[in-house]
Structure formats: C-alpha cells, structure tokens
XYZ file of C-alpha atoms in Angstrom:
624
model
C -75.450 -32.071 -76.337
C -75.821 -34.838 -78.941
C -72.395 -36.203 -77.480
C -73.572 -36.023 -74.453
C -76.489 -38.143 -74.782
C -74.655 -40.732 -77.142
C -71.994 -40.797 -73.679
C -75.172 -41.038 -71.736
C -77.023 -43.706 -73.158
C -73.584 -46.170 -73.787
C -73.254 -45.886 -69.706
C -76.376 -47.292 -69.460
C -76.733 -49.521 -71.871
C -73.142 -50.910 -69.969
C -74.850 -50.573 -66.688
C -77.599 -52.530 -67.854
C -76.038 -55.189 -69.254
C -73.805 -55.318 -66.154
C -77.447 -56.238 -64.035
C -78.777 -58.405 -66.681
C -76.285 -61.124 -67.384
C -78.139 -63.951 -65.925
C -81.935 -65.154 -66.531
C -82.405 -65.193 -62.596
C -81.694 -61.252 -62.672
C -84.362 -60.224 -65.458
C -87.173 -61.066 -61.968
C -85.384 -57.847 -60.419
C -85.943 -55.682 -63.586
C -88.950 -54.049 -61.863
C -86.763 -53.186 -58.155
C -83.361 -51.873 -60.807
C -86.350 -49.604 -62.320
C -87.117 -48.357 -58.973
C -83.683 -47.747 -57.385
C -82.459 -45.840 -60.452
C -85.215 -43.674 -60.361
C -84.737 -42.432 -57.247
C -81.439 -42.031 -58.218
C -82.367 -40.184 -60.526
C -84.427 -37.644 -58.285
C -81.816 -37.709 -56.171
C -79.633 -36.280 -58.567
C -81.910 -34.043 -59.965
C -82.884 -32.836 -56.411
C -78.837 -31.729 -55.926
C -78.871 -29.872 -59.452
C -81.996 -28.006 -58.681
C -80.291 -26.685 -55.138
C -76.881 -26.184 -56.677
C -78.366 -23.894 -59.418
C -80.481 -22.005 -56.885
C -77.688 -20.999 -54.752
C -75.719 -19.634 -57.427
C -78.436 -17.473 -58.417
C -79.020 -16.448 -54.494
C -75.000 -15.466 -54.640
C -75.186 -13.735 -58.267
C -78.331 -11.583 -57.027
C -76.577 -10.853 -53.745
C -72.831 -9.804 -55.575
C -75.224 -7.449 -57.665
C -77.170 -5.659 -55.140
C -73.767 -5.116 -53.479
C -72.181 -3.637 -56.299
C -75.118 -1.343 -56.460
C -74.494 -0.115 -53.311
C -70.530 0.194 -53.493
C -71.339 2.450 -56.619
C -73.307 4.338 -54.659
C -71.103 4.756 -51.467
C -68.322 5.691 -54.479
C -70.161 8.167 -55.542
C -71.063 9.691 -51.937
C -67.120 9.759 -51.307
C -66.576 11.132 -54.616
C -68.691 14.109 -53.347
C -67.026 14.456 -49.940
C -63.549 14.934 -51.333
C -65.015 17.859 -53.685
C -66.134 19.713 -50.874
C -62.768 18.802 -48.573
C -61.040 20.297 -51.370
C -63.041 23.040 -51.753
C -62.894 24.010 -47.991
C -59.430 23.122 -47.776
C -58.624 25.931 -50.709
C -61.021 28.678 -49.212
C -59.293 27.878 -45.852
C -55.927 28.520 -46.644
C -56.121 32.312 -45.812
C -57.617 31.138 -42.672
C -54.579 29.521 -41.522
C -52.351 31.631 -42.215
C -54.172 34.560 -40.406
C -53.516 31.767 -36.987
C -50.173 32.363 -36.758
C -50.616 35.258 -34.491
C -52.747 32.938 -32.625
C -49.858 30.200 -32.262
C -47.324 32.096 -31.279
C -49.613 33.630 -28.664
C -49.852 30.011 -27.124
C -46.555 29.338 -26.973
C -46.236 32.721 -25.150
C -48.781 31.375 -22.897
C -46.937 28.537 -21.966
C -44.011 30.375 -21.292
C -45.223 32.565 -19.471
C -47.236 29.757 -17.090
C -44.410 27.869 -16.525
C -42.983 31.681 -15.146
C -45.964 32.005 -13.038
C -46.121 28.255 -11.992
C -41.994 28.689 -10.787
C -42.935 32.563 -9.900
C -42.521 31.671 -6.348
C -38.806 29.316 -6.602
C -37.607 32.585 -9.297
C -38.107 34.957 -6.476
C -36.788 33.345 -4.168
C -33.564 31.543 -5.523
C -31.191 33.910 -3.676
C -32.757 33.032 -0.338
C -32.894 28.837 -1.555
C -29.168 29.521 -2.840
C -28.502 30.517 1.064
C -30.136 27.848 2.793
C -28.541 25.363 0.438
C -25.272 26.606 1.226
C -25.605 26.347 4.418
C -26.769 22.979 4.421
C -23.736 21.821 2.319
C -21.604 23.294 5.187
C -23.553 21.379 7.868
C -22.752 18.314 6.175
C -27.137 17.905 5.482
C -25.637 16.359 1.652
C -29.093 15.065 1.038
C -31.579 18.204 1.856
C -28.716 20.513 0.675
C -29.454 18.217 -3.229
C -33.504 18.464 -2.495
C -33.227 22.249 -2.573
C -30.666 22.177 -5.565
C -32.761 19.972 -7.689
C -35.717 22.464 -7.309
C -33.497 25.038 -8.282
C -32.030 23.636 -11.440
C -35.963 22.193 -12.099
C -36.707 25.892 -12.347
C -33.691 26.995 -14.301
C -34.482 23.878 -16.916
C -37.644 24.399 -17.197
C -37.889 27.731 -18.060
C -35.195 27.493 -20.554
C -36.725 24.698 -22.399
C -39.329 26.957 -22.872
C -38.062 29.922 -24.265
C -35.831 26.577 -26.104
C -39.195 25.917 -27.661
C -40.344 29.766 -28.303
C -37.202 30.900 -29.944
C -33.916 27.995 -30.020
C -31.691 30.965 -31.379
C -33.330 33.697 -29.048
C -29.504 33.146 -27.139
C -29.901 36.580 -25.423
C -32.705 35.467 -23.383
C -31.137 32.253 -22.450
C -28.172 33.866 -21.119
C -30.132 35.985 -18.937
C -31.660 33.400 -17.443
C -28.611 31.196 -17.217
C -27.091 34.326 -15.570
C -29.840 34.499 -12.610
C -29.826 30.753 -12.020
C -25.721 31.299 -12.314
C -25.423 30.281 -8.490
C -26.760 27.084 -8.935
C -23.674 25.103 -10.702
C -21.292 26.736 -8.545
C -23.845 25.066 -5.700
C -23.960 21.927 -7.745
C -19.476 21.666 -8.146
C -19.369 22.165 -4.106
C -21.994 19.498 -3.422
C -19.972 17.225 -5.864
C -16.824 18.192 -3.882
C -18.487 17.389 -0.318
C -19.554 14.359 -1.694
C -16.113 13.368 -3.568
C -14.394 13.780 0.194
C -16.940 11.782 1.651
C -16.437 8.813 -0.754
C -12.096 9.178 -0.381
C -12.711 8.675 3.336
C -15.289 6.031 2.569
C -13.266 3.015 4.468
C -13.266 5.322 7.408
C -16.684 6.850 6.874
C -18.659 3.653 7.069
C -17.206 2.467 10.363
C -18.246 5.356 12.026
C -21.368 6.752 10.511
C -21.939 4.861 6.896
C -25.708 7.005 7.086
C -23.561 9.801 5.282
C -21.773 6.812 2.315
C -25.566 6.054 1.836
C -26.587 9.178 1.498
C -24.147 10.117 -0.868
C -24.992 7.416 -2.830
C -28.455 8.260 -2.948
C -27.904 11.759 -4.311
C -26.035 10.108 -7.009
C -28.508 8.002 -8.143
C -30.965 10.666 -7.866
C -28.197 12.264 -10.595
C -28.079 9.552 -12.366
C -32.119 8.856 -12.678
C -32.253 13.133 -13.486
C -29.366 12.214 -16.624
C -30.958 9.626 -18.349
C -35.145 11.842 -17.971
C -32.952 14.516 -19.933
C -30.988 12.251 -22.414
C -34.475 10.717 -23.213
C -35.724 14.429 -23.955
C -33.302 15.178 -25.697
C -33.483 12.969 -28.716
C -37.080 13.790 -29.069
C -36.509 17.787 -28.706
C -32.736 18.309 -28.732
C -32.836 20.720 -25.540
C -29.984 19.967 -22.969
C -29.844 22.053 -19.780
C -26.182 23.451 -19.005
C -23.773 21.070 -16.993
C -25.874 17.938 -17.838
C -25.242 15.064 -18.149
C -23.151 14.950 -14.483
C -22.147 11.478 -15.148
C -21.793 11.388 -10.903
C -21.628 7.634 -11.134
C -18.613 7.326 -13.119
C -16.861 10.159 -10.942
C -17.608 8.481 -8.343
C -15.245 5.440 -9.238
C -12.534 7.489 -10.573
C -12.495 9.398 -7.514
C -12.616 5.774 -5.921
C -9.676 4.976 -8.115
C -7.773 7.732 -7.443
C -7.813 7.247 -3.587
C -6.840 3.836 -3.482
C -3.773 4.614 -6.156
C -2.541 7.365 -3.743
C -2.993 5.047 -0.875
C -0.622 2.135 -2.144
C 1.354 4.645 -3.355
C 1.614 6.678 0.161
C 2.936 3.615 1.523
C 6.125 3.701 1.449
C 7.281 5.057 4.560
C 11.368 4.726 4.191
C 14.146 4.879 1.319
C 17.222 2.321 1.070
C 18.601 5.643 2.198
C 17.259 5.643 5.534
C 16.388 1.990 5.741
C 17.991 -1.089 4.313
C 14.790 -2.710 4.681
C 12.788 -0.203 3.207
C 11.251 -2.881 0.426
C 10.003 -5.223 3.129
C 8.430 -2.989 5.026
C 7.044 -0.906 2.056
C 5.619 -4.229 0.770
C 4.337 -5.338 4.268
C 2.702 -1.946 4.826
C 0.504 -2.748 1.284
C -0.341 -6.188 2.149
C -2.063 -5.136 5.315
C -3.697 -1.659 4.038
C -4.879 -3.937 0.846
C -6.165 -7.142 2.748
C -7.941 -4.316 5.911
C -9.629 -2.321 3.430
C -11.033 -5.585 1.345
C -12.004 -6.528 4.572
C -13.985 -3.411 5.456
C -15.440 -3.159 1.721
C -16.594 -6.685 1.517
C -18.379 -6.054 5.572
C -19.560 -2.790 5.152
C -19.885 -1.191 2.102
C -21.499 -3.805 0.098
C -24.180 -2.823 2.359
C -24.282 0.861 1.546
C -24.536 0.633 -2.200
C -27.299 -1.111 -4.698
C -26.279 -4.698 -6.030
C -25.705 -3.705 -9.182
C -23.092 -1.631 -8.751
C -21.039 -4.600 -7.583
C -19.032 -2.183 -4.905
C -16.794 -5.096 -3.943
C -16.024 -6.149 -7.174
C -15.130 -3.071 -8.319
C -12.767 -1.988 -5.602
C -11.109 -5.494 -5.821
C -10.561 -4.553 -9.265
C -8.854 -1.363 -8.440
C -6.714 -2.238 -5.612
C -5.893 -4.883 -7.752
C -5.159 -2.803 -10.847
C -3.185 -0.135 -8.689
C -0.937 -2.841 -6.983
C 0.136 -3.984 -10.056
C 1.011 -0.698 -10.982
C 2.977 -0.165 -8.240
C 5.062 -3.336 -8.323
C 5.761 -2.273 -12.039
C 6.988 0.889 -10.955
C 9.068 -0.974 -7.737
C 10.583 -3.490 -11.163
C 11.610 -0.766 -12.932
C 13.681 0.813 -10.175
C 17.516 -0.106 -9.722
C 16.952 -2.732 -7.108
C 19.526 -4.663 -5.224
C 19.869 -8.239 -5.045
C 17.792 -9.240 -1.939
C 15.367 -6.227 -2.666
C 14.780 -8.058 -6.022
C 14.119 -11.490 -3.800
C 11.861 -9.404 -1.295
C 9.797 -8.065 -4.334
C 9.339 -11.515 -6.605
C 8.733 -13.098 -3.202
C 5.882 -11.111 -2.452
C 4.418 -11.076 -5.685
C 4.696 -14.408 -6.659
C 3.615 -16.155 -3.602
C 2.394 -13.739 -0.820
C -0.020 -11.762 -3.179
C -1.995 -15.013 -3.602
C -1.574 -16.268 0.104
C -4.000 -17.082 3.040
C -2.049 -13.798 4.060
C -3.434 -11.486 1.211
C -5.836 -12.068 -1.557
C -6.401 -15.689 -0.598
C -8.052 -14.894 3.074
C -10.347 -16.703 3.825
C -12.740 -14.156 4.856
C -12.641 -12.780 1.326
C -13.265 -16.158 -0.011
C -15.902 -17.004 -2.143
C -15.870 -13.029 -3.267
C -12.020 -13.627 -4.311
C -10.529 -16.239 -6.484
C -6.869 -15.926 -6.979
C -6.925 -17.999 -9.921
C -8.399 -15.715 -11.770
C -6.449 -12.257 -10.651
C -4.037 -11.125 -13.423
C -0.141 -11.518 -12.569
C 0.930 -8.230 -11.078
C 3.962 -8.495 -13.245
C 3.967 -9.590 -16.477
C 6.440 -13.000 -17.407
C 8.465 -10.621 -19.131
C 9.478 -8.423 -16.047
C 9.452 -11.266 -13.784
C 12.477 -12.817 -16.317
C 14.141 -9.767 -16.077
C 13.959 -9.483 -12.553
C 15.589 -12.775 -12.399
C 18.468 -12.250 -14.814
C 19.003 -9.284 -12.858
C 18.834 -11.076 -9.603
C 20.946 -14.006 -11.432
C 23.679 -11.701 -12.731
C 24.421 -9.559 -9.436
C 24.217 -13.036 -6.926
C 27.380 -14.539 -9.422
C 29.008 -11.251 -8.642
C 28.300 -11.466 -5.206
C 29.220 -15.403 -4.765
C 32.557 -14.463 -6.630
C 33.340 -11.534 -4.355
C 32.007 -13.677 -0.790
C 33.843 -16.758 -1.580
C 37.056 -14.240 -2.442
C 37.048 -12.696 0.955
C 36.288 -15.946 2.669
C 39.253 -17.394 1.044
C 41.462 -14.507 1.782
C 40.053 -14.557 5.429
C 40.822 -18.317 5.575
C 44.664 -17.237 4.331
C 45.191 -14.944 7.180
C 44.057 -18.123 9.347
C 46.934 -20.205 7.862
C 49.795 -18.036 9.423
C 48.643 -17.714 13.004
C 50.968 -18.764 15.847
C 48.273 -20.387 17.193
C 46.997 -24.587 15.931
C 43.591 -24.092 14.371
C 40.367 -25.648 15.622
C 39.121 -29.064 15.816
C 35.443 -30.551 15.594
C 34.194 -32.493 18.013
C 36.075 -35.735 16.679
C 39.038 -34.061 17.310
C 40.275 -33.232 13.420
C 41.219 -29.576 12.694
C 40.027 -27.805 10.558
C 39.350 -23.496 9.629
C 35.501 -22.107 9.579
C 35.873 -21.804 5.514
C 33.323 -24.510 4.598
C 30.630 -23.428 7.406
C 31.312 -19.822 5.908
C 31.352 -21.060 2.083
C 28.293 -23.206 2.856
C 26.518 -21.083 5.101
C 25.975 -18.534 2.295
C 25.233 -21.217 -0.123
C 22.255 -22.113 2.040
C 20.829 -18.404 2.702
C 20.893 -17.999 -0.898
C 18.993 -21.152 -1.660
C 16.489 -20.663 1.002
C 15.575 -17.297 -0.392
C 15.471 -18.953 -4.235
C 13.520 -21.712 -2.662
C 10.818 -19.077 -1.479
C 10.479 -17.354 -4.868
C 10.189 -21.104 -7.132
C 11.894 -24.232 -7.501
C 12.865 -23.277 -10.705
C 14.623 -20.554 -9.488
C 16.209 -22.767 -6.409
C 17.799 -25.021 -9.230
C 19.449 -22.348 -11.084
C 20.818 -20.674 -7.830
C 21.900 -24.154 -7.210
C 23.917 -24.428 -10.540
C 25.348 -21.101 -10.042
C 26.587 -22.399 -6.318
C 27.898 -25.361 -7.615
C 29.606 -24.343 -10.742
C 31.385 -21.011 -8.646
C 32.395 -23.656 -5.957
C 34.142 -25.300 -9.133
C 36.262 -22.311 -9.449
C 36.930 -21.816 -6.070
C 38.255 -25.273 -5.514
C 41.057 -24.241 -8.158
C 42.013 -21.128 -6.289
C 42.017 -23.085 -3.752
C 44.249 -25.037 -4.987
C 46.076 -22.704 -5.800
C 46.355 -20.756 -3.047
C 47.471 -24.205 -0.804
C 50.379 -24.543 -3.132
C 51.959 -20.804 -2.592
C 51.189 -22.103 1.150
C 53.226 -24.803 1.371
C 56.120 -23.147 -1.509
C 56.381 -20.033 1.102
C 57.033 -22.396 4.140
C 59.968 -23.932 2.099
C 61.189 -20.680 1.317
C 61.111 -20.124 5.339
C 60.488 -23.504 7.458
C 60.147 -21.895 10.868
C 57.198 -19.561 9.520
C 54.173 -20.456 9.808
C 54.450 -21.783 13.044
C 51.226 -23.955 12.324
C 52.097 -25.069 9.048
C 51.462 -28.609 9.626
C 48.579 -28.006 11.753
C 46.964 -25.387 9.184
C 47.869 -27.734 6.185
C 46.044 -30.559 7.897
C 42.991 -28.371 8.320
C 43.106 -27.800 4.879
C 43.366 -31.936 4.027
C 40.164 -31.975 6.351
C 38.500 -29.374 4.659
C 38.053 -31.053 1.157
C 36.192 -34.419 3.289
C 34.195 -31.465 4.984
C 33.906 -29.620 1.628
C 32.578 -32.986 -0.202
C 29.921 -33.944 2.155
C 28.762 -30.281 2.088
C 28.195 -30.255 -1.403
C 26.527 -33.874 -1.185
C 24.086 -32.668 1.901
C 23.404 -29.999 -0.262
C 22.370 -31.085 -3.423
C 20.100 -33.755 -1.435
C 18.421 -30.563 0.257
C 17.200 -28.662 -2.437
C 17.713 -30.812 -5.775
C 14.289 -33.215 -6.161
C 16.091 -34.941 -8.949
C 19.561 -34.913 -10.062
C 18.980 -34.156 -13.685
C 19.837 -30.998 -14.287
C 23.197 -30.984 -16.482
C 24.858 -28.443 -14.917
C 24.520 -30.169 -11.787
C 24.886 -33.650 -12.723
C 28.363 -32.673 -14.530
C 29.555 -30.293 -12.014
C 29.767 -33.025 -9.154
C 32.769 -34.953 -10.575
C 34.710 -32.522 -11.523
C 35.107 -30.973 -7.973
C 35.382 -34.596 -6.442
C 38.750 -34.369 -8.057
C 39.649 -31.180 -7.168
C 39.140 -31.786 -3.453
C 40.713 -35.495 -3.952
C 43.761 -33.358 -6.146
C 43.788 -30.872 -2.695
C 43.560 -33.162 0.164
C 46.749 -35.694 -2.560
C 49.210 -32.576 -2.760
C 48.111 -31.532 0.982
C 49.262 -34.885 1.941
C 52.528 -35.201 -0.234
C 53.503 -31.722 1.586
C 53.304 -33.535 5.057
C 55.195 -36.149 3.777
C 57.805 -33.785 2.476
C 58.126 -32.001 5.369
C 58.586 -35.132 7.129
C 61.574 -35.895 5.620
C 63.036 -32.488 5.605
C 62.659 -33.143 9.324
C 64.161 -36.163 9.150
C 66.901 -35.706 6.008
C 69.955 -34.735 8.009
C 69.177 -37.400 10.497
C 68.637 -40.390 8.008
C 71.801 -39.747 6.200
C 73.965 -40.398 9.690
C 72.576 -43.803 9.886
C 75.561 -46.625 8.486
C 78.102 -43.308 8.990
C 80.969 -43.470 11.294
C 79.298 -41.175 13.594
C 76.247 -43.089 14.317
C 78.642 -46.154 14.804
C 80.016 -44.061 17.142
C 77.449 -43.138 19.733
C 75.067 -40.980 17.325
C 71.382 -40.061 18.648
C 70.180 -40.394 15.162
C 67.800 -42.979 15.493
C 66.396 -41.449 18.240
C 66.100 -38.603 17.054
C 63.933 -40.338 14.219
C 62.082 -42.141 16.538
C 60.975 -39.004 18.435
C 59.953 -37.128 15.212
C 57.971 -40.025 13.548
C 55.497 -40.259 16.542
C 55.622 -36.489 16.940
C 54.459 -36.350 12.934
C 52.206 -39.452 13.657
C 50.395 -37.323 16.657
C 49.670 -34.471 14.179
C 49.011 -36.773 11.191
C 46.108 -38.098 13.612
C 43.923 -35.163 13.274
C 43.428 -35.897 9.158
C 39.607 -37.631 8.937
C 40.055 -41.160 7.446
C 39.029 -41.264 4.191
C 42.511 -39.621 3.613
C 44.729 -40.561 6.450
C 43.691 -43.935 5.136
C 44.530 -43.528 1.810
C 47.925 -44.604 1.051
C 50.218 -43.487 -1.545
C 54.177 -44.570 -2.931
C 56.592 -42.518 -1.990
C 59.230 -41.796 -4.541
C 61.556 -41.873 -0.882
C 60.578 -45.254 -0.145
C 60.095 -47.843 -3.150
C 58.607 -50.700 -1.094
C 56.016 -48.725 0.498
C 52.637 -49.040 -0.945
C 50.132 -48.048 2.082
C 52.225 -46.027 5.296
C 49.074 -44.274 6.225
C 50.717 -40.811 5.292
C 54.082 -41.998 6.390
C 57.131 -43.632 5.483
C 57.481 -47.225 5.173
C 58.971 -49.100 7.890
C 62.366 -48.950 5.970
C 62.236 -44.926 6.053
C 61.572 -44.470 9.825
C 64.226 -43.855 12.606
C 64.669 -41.923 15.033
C 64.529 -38.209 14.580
C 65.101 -34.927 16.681
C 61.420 -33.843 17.652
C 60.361 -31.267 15.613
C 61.622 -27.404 17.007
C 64.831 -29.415 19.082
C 67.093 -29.506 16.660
C-alpha cells in the first residue's frame, strides 16, 4: 500500500506541476481544486458500483450452489429407489414372457382373421384370375393377383416374426398360396408376348402396351416396398424381387435380335443376290420399326425409361452383331462390296439411321461402327486379294477371246472414223470401270487402290499382249494365206494401243483427284512404251509383209525379163495402193509416225511405207 501511495502522490505532484508552470495559472488553483474533485467522486462513484455487483454475483453463484446440492441429493435418492425397483422387478419380467409371446400370437392370428375372407376364398380368386389372364383383362387379372400374394406375404411375415425357423409352418402356407406363382409366371408370359408384338400392338390397340407397362411398374413399386423391409427385418416373400423391368428389355432385346436375324430370306444357293436383298430387307425393318417406336411408343411408356433410346440402342447393338456374323462368313467378292457398302455409307444415310424423321432423336456421329477397323481391313484385303485374281483371270479370257477374233475370215470392225479395231479395250476397260464404280461407293481410299491394282495388271497384260501379237504375226509367216485378215486384224491391233492409251488417260482423270499416288504415277510410263513397243513391231510386220508381197516382183525390175515386156511394175503399183488402202485404217498418231527401213536407206518418214525408191508396181495382193 505504501508503494502505492508513494506512486500516487508522484502522479500528482507531476500533474500539478504540469497546471502550475506559469504565474497566470496559480488564479485557476481554486477551479483545478474543483474539477479534480469531482473526479474524484466520479471515480469513487464507479468503485463503489463495481464492488457491489460482484458481491450481487458472489451471493447469487452461492445460493445456486445451494440449490444444485440439493437437486444432487434429490437425484441421488431417485436412482436408489430405480435400483431398488429395478432388482425386485426382475422376477416380474421374466414371469411376461408368457404374456409376449401371447401378443405376437395375437397378431398372427389378426392378420388371419383380417385376410380370413381372401384365405377362404383363394381357390375361387385363383379361378377368376385365370380366367381373366385368358381374356386378355392383363390389368384386373394383376389386381386380383396382388391381393393374393398380399395375403400369402403377409401372413408369412408373421409367422416370419413368431418363429423365423418354424419352416414347417411356412411351407404349409406357401403350399396353399402354391397357385399363385404359377398365376404370377403366366401373367409374365401374357405380358412378355404382348411386349414381342409391341411394334404391331401399338398400331392397333397400344391400350394393352400401356397396360402392360403399368402392371410392371406396379411390380416394380411392390420390389423396392419389400427390399426396403427387408433390410430392416430380413423377411423376403418367395419369387421376389420380379425384376419385371429388366425382363422386359431383355425380352425387348431378344425380339429385335431374332428379327434382324429372321431376315434373311435367300442363300447364295438359291439367290446370287441373296446379300443385297438380306441387307435391304434390314434397312427397311430397322428404319419402319424406329419409325413406329419414336411415333408411338414413346407415348406408351414413362420418360424415364427412355423407350426410344433404348430400342435404338438395341437395334443398333443387334445389327452390328449381325454384320459381324455376315464378315465372318466366306463371302465372295461383290458380296464383300455389297456388305462394306452398306455399312459404311448406307447405315448412316438419309436412307437409314440418318432419316430425317428420326432426327434430332438420332445422331449418326455418335453410333458405334458396326464393324470394327480391324474387320473392315480384312474385308478389304479379302476383297483386294480375290479382285487381282479375278482381273488376272477376266483380262486372260478377254485376251484369248480377242485371239479367236484375229483368225476370222471376216475384216474386223471399224469405229465411226473408219479405223478397225476388236472390242478388247471396251471389254478390258469396261470391267475396269464396274470395278471402280463399286470401290468408289465403298471410299476413295479404296477407289485408289482398285485403281493401282487396274493399272499395274494392265502392265502385265500389255506384255502378253505383246506377246501374244508376235506368235500372231510368226504363225502367218509360217502360213501367209492364213489368217485371211491378217493385215486387217494386225491393224486393229496397231489401233488398239492409241485406243488402249487414251483409255487409261480418261481413266485415271475419272477417278484419281490427284496423281500422287506412286503406284500410279510410275505405272503410266511404263505402259506408254509397251503400247508405243506394240503399235512399232505391229507396224514393222505390215511393212514386212509388204515386201514379201512385193519381193519377187522388185527383184525383176533391171532383169532381162522386165526389159522384155514384164508386168512388174505394175504389179507393184497395184499392191502399194492396195497396202496404202488398208494402211489407211491405222489412227494417226502411228500411221504418222515414220520409221527407217533397213529395205530402204534413204527413207526417213514413208508413212508406214517404202520410200519412193522401194515402190513399183506389184501384183494386188491374192492375184498372184
């Protein structure tokens, strides 16, 4: 305390001396007395109250802590007698139990009397509800079977709560109720052919699809009351849950599988075109029933089933499958076209699953491939490997049919310039052209290859070709008089290779966006001089044939028997112009084309003739 005063009385003396410091101030000594005494008061005023109201709070805490010791006390009390009761009570309980189980008989027994009436009577509601199910009345024929197993459930949850392992009386009543799953299996059935005819049932009376799917959400509603119950009691009446709901899409999925797959109406056997129409058959049974689902059957089932979607899925999911089985089969070349074709583009067409009448409900670029890139490849090497055979083996028998052409008695054909020529390049190029339209309908990438493939067995053919013109014109010098037409036929052959040429050219233009593929960039110049080496040796063989004409008759000339009155030069004469009448049937670019003759030295451009030294007259050709 003495510290405290000494702190005391230097903060005033400080606070004094602050408020005297000038001789002025010492007038206002009296009004600094005043103010710090109320000050003062003030402060004492604040202690006074401050003090009082911790007393007021210390008396109050007490008189509460009298009173909790009391109320301790009271409990204290209570709980002796609780436990006191609770011990002399324990005999009490136990005597109950007679008591309990007499309730629970109770409640059996009123859930017996309260379904008294449906017990006695199940055969006759058994009856009626089979003869509903019969009249096709699916929905009363479920009211009267859901009373029936409400009956059966509930008095086996009962006994369930009596006695779980009392299994004798379970049976029994399991037993009486017995009729009502075979009810409940034959209402299912009804209602499983109703849904496989569901496309036909809701154009003509879609009452009976709603219906149906009433009862099964009825089902469904009565499955997921008893799953609930079950996790708080464990009970589960016999043949539940139904699960009706997710039979009724794989009976859904079952129908539409057997209808894709009941399609097909032919075999290759019977019908060459047994793929086309198989495939055509599916497109419209898929794009009518889509149709009808997305009209008419959304309207028969809740939202949230998504009906539409679902059945997209599934025809969806069963096509695939049955393309994949159509892959794996041993098709043939064009069934192989017919079946890429349809998958690739027609699937996804304005003719299928890109109809406009199933648009917004359907976007193709979302559906799955129906064939995975792996098949599709296969497919194509397939496809790839039996068109070379096929190419080989056409352009073969075209050249062998062109042979038998060669040695007719008869002068071939001319265009309508006037050139001969034989039908080989319209037949050559004619199949070049169905092949590439039917590439060009699958992808572009296959339309190049097929293009290659074309191209590069042309390549080979132009060497048989070659080949074949050569054993042509060595078996006419083995026998002049035979062919007949050899001249003719061997100028149709000249013509050919021009004909040949632009062929390939008008082809390439037609289905070959840009010329950089390397098998066809490289194949082009190589058969330019094939057909260039053809039409050269076709042309040397009319100019050797020319002078065998004209041999015997050239070597008379500056003889004594021309100087005496020979025909010679006549004869010459006769068979140059004959030979130039023929020669006029060869298209420019290679009558035009001039070449040296080893007969005639100073010759340099005769137009497929000798030089003007070389001709004379000559016998015509079959006078001498």
């Amino acid at each position: 305390m003495k510290e405290t005063d000494r702190e005391a009385v230097a903060t005033a003396v400080q606070r004094v001396a602050g408020m005297l410091q000038r001789p002025d101030q010492l007038d206002k000594v009296e009004q600094y007395r005043r103010r710090e005494a109320r000050k003062k008061a003030s402060v004492e005023a604040r202690l006074k109250a401050a003090i009082q109201s911790q007393l007021d709070g210390v008396r109050t805490g007490l008189s509460q802590l009298h009173s909790a010791l009391s109320d301790v006390k009271d409990i204290q009390r209570s709980l002796a007698d609780v436990s006191k009761d609770w011990r002399q009570s324990i005999n009490t309980v136990e005597s109950l139990k007679a008591v309990k189980d007499a309730v629970v008989r109770h409640s059996q027994l009123a859930a017996a009397v309260e379904n008294l009436k449906n017990i006695f009577s199940v055969p006759e509601i058994v009856r009626e509800t089979q003869d509903l199910i019969e009249q096709g009345a699916l929905l009363q024929a479920h009211r009267k079977l859901m009373d029936l197993e409400c009956s059966r459930d509930g008095l086996m949850y009962e006994q369930y709560r009596m006695d779980s392992g009392n299994t004798r009386d379970m049976t029994l009543i399991h037993s009486y109720f017995g009729s009502t799953q075979a009810l409940s299996d034959e209402l299912a059935k009804q209602l499983w052919m109703v849904l496989q005819r569901s496309l036909v049932t809701v154009r003509r009376d879609p009452t009976l699809l709603v219906s149906v799917v009433r009862i099964i959400e009825r089902e469904e509603k009565i499955d997921r009351r008893i799953l609930d119950r079950k996790k708080q009691t464990g009970f589960v009446p016999p043949g539940r849950p139904k699960n009706w709901k997710e039979k009724m899409f794989a009976v859904l999925d079952r129908t539409v599988t057997t209808r894709i797959e009941g399609t097909q109406a032919d075999t290759r056997e019977s019908d060459r075109m047994w793929l086309v129409r198989h495939l055509e058959i599916i497109r419209k049974c898929v794009l009518d029933d889509l149709l009808v689902a997305r009209s008419l059957m959304v309207q028969c089932f809740p939202p949230r089933y998504q009906i539409f979607r679902s059945l997209l899925n599934v025809y969806h999911q069963a096509v695939s499958t049955r393309m994949q089985e159509l892959a794996a089969e041993d098709l043939e070349a064009n069934e192989i076209v017919s079946l890429l074709t349809w998958v690739l583009n027609t699937y996804t067409s304005a003719e299928m699953m890109g109809n406009a009448e199933l648009a917004p409900d359907v976007d193709v670029g979302v559906l799955e491939p129906l064939l995975s890139p792996d098949v599709v490849a296969e497919l194509l090497d397939t496809y790839m490997s039996t068109l070379t055979s096929n190419i080989i083996a056409w352009l073969r028998k075209a050249l062998e049919t062109d042979k038998k052409d060669w040695v007719k008695e008869t002068e071939p054909e001319a265009d309508q310039d006037g050139y001969y020529q034989t039908t080989l390049p319209a037949i050559v190029f004619q199949m070049f052209e169905q092949n590439l339209q039917v590439a060009a309908q699958i992808s572009e990438d296959l339309k190049t290859k097929v293009l290659v493939l074309c191209l590069q067995q042309m390549n080979s053919f132009l060497s048989r070709y070659r080949e074949e013109a050569q054993l042509y014109k060595e078996e006419h010098l083995r026998k002049r008089q035979h062919p007949h037409c050899y001249v003719q036929y061997m100028i149709a052959l000249i013509n050919n290779c021009w004909t040949l040429r632009e062929s390939i050219v008008s082809l390439k233009r037609k289905y070959l966006q840009h010329d950089t593929d390397e098998g066809v960039s490289l194949s082009q110049p190589s058969m330019d001089w094939l057909l260039d080496a053809i039409a050269e040796e076709g042309c040397s063989s009319l100019l050797e044939e020319v002078f065998l004409d004209l041999e015997q008759h050239l070597n008379e000339l500056m003889t004594k028997k021309w100087l005496l009155g020979s025909n010679a030069v006549d004869i010459i004469c006769v068979t140059v112009e004959d030979y130039f009448n023929d020669f006029a049937k060869i298209k420019k670019p290679y009558r035009k084309n001039g070449r040296e003759h080893p007969r005639c030295p100073g010759s340099t451009d005769f137009q497929l003739l000798p030089c003007g030294r070389c001709v004379g007259p000559r016998p015509r050709r079959g006078t001498w």
